[in-house]
Amino acid sequence: MLGFHWDCWPCLEIRAVLCAMGCIQSIGGKARVFREGITVVDVKASIDPIPTSIDESSSVVLRYRTPHFRASAQVVMPPIPKKETWIVGWIQACSHMEFYNQYGEQGMSSWELPDLQEGKIQAISDSDGVNYPWYGNTTETCTIVGPTKKDSKFIISMNDNFYPSVTWAVPVSESNVAKLTNIYRDQSFITWLVATNTSTNDMIVLQTLHWRMQLSIDVNPHRPLGQRARLREPITQDQPKILSKNEPIPPSALVKPNANDAQVLMWRPKYGQPLVVIPPKHR
């Protein structure tokens, strides 16, 4: 975690990058004052307006890198009269996930979040797996230790993207022959800007964002390596939505497990029973 309030300014550089990217959703100039006198001066959110890049340099896996989702917020915390600590930062949860890798007529592998898929939870934490419930603890949070005599002004920022590897060959086969024919991914996220009083556990939602990443890649496994994959629509992503009315944070977004630890890789053959390829790290 960061130290006192004057340590929270390095995020200005990231904000400058955001402004240069274009395609930014913003509520700049519409300062909103919340409980405890916390003011959100500006919120920006965007997904880089570039296509997903595909890497076929490996004979074992296809890799792809999606454009980055980026968010930043300028916050003003009034003087804190008491000996108490506030943390302001980003919390993110995955609310929907479809992630299929098709291997022709043989079947498909599928990364799944069982509790989310079965409707047992509304969303699952997308924390870094260490700093629950926060997305991270560098530029993603700012800690203010009271008492303070003047306003604390700072910028909170975060970014997220996907950079996975998908095997060319069927993951449950001992063969290394390329069979991959399609990759499909559709994930939705809710991102909250939150202020928390660590002494009282009081949590104030300052802003809510919705964003989505969609991906479809066609693969011809019979072509030479480096010429197999082709990105399909959407080439560029829909921009995030900054909500005018905040949404509450479901309890499952604040606690273990996070999405990475809860996901399971399944093999679903066209004929026969599904198999667990990689079990979840946390049940």
XYZ file of C-alpha atoms in Angstrom:
283
model
C 0.000 0.000 0.000
C 1.064 3.604 -0.508
C 1.970 5.771 2.445
C 0.652 9.193 3.317
C -1.446 11.274 0.952
C 1.445 13.100 -0.681
C 2.715 9.765 -2.045
C -0.308 9.319 -4.295
C 0.633 11.581 -7.210
C 2.659 9.316 -9.563
C -0.566 8.362 -11.364
C -0.544 11.745 -13.152
C 1.709 10.239 -15.806
C -0.837 7.480 -16.504
C -3.628 10.035 -16.752
C -1.629 11.877 -19.424
C -1.349 8.656 -21.418
C -5.092 8.119 -21.114
C -5.813 11.578 -22.443
C -3.527 10.977 -25.418
C -5.214 7.692 -26.360
C -8.551 9.199 -27.337
C -11.889 7.329 -27.189
C -12.181 8.142 -23.479
C -15.479 8.088 -21.639
C -15.317 10.878 -19.080
C -17.356 12.695 -16.470
C -14.782 15.443 -16.175
C -16.132 18.741 -14.858
C -18.969 17.023 -12.986
C -17.492 16.825 -9.504
C -19.576 14.621 -7.196
C -19.477 14.917 -3.420
C -20.147 11.834 -1.296
C -20.439 11.008 2.379
C -17.580 12.195 4.573
C -17.084 15.028 2.056
C -15.133 12.857 -0.396
C -15.170 14.492 -3.852
C -14.668 12.751 -7.196
C -13.503 15.468 -9.555
C -12.964 13.426 -12.690
C -13.360 9.827 -13.905
C -12.035 8.517 -17.212
C -12.350 5.056 -18.763
C -11.356 3.664 -22.160
C -10.295 0.585 -24.068
C -7.367 1.178 -26.410
C -8.798 1.568 -29.963
C -6.527 -1.093 -31.451
C -7.188 -4.702 -32.520
C -6.127 -7.795 -30.608
C -2.657 -8.918 -31.705
C -1.949 -12.578 -32.511
C 1.379 -14.317 -31.939
C 2.109 -17.583 -33.792
C 5.821 -17.724 -32.952
C 5.410 -20.897 -30.857
C 4.799 -24.328 -32.353
C 3.058 -25.363 -29.115
C 0.652 -22.508 -28.367
C -1.096 -19.600 -30.027
C -0.871 -16.405 -27.995
C -2.974 -13.282 -28.314
C -2.913 -9.927 -26.550
C -6.092 -7.853 -26.243
C -6.164 -4.040 -26.034
C -6.006 -2.573 -22.533
C -8.942 -1.348 -20.507
C -7.830 1.757 -18.591
C -9.516 3.762 -15.860
C -8.460 6.747 -13.787
C -10.120 9.008 -11.236
C -9.135 12.225 -9.518
C -10.286 12.235 -5.903
C -10.190 14.836 -3.118
C -10.311 13.624 0.482
C -11.136 16.342 3.041
C -9.081 16.699 6.245
C -9.315 13.663 8.523
C -9.663 14.886 12.130
C -9.227 11.483 13.786
C -6.514 8.868 13.970
C -7.990 6.652 11.265
C -6.999 5.273 7.871
C -8.853 5.520 4.572
C -8.086 3.548 1.406
C -9.432 4.764 -1.934
C -9.088 2.453 -4.915
C -10.460 0.226 -7.644
C -12.338 -3.036 -7.056
C -13.202 -5.200 -10.058
C -15.338 -8.300 -10.570
C -16.129 -10.536 -13.533
C -19.888 -10.784 -14.102
C -19.910 -12.981 -17.228
C -17.415 -15.308 -18.926
C -17.511 -17.422 -22.087
C -14.111 -18.713 -23.179
C -14.110 -21.565 -25.714
C -11.325 -23.040 -27.842
C -12.743 -25.212 -30.637
C -10.800 -28.163 -32.041
C -12.760 -29.022 -35.190
C -15.113 -31.979 -34.815
C -13.241 -33.359 -31.819
C -14.658 -30.935 -29.270
C -13.626 -27.847 -27.340
C -11.733 -26.755 -24.254
C -13.472 -24.242 -22.030
C -12.293 -22.051 -19.182
C -15.234 -21.873 -16.770
C -16.244 -20.238 -13.489
C -18.735 -22.802 -12.129
C -20.351 -20.688 -9.382
C -20.846 -17.766 -11.775
C -22.066 -20.020 -14.586
C -24.574 -21.758 -12.310
C -25.933 -18.458 -10.967
C -24.747 -19.057 -7.403
C -23.024 -15.674 -7.387
C -23.640 -12.439 -9.272
C -19.968 -11.683 -9.889
C -16.562 -13.006 -8.833
C -13.628 -10.998 -7.510
C -11.002 -9.979 -10.063
C -8.509 -9.021 -7.357
C -4.807 -9.697 -7.884
C -5.226 -12.591 -5.466
C -3.249 -10.879 -2.696
C -4.736 -7.487 -1.874
C -8.424 -8.396 -1.468
C -10.699 -6.746 -2.336
C -8.530 -4.321 -4.330
C -7.557 -4.868 -7.957
C -3.958 -4.083 -6.979
C -1.943 -1.960 -4.547
C 0.299 0.274 -6.650
C -1.470 2.865 -8.817
C -4.819 1.141 -8.045
C -5.104 2.354 -4.435
C -4.142 5.309 -2.275
C -3.923 5.189 1.522
C -4.536 8.302 3.633
C -3.576 8.127 7.307
C -5.227 10.612 9.685
C -5.218 12.968 11.299
C -4.607 15.339 8.369
C -4.966 19.119 8.349
C -5.704 19.749 4.665
C -7.307 18.165 1.617
C -5.580 15.130 0.086
C -5.693 15.206 -3.717
C -4.673 12.154 -5.735
C -5.293 10.138 -8.892
C -6.143 6.419 -8.844
C -5.577 4.401 -12.030
C -5.730 0.815 -13.259
C -5.484 -1.183 -16.462
C -6.426 -4.698 -17.523
C -6.078 -6.931 -20.579
C -5.804 -10.619 -21.591
C -2.608 -12.343 -22.746
C -3.285 -16.109 -22.706
C -1.797 -19.116 -24.478
C -3.973 -21.677 -26.291
C -2.536 -25.059 -27.325
C -2.557 -25.821 -31.035
C -3.183 -29.496 -30.238
C -6.101 -30.995 -28.303
C -5.175 -30.428 -24.627
C -6.057 -33.997 -23.520
C -4.205 -35.661 -26.396
C -0.601 -36.865 -26.448
C -0.425 -35.778 -30.074
C 1.161 -32.433 -30.939
C -0.675 -32.113 -34.265
C -2.465 -28.760 -34.620
C -6.246 -29.137 -34.440
C -7.317 -25.701 -33.132
C -9.975 -24.102 -35.382
C -11.513 -21.233 -33.387
C -11.108 -19.144 -30.221
C -14.142 -17.374 -28.785
C -14.123 -15.162 -25.706
C -16.727 -12.842 -24.222
C -16.201 -11.417 -20.732
C -17.942 -8.639 -18.842
C -16.660 -6.735 -15.823
C -17.936 -4.314 -13.211
C -15.365 -1.909 -11.813
C -15.991 0.229 -8.746
C -14.130 3.223 -7.371
C -14.423 2.797 -3.606
C -13.416 4.588 -0.401
C -13.062 2.453 2.750
C -12.512 3.463 6.350
C -10.317 0.651 7.672
C -11.156 1.549 11.277
C -14.922 1.189 10.881
C -15.031 -0.972 7.694
C -17.347 1.662 6.231
C -17.309 1.389 2.409
C -18.499 4.131 0.053
C -18.996 3.428 -3.682
C -17.865 6.536 -5.552
C -18.239 5.371 -9.171
C -19.317 2.295 -11.123
C -18.028 1.277 -14.565
C -19.108 -1.496 -16.933
C -16.843 -2.874 -19.644
C -16.695 -5.885 -21.924
C -14.073 -7.669 -24.006
C -15.172 -9.739 -27.023
C -12.901 -11.858 -29.200
C -13.185 -14.315 -32.068
C -10.219 -15.832 -33.903
C -10.566 -18.278 -36.808
C -7.727 -20.773 -37.171
C -6.798 -22.997 -40.123
C -4.535 -25.644 -38.539
C -3.485 -26.954 -41.964
C -1.721 -23.741 -42.939
C 1.964 -23.069 -42.097
C 2.786 -21.694 -38.666
C 2.527 -17.916 -38.787
C -0.316 -17.968 -41.333
C -3.025 -19.860 -39.444
C -5.013 -17.343 -37.386
C -7.310 -14.515 -38.454
C -9.047 -12.038 -36.166
C -12.788 -11.695 -36.738
C -15.239 -9.024 -35.618
C -15.206 -7.099 -33.408
C -11.867 -5.688 -34.525
C -12.116 -2.893 -31.957
C -13.970 -3.050 -28.643
C -16.992 -1.146 -27.372
C -15.953 1.609 -25.001
C -16.657 1.288 -21.245
C -19.769 2.764 -19.680
C -19.507 5.162 -16.751
C -22.798 4.736 -14.906
C -24.770 7.755 -13.729
C -26.127 5.695 -10.815
C -23.824 3.530 -8.745
C -24.401 -0.183 -8.261
C -23.847 -2.030 -4.982
C -20.902 -4.410 -4.714
C -21.971 -8.068 -4.298
C -20.257 -9.854 -1.381
C -18.571 -12.347 -3.740
C -16.634 -9.471 -5.339
C -14.922 -8.660 -2.032
C -13.627 -12.059 -0.908
C -11.659 -15.108 -2.041
C -11.469 -16.749 -4.474
C -10.616 -14.440 -7.328
C -11.486 -15.390 -10.905
C -8.009 -16.731 -11.744
C -8.016 -19.102 -8.762
C -11.635 -20.235 -9.266
C -11.545 -21.000 -12.987
C -11.380 -24.560 -14.272
C -10.289 -25.773 -17.708
C -12.687 -28.383 -19.097
C -12.407 -30.588 -22.164
C -15.833 -31.080 -23.724
C -15.618 -33.677 -26.521
C -18.253 -33.899 -29.232
C -18.894 -37.450 -28.031
C -18.298 -38.715 -24.527
C -18.047 -37.235 -21.045
C -16.408 -33.900 -20.173
C -13.001 -34.047 -18.485
C -11.322 -31.678 -16.043
C -7.983 -30.658 -17.595
C -6.917 -28.086 -14.973
C -8.870 -28.011 -11.681
C -9.503 -24.741 -9.831
C -6.793 -23.619 -7.412
C -9.498 -22.665 -4.933
C -12.899 -24.269 -4.587
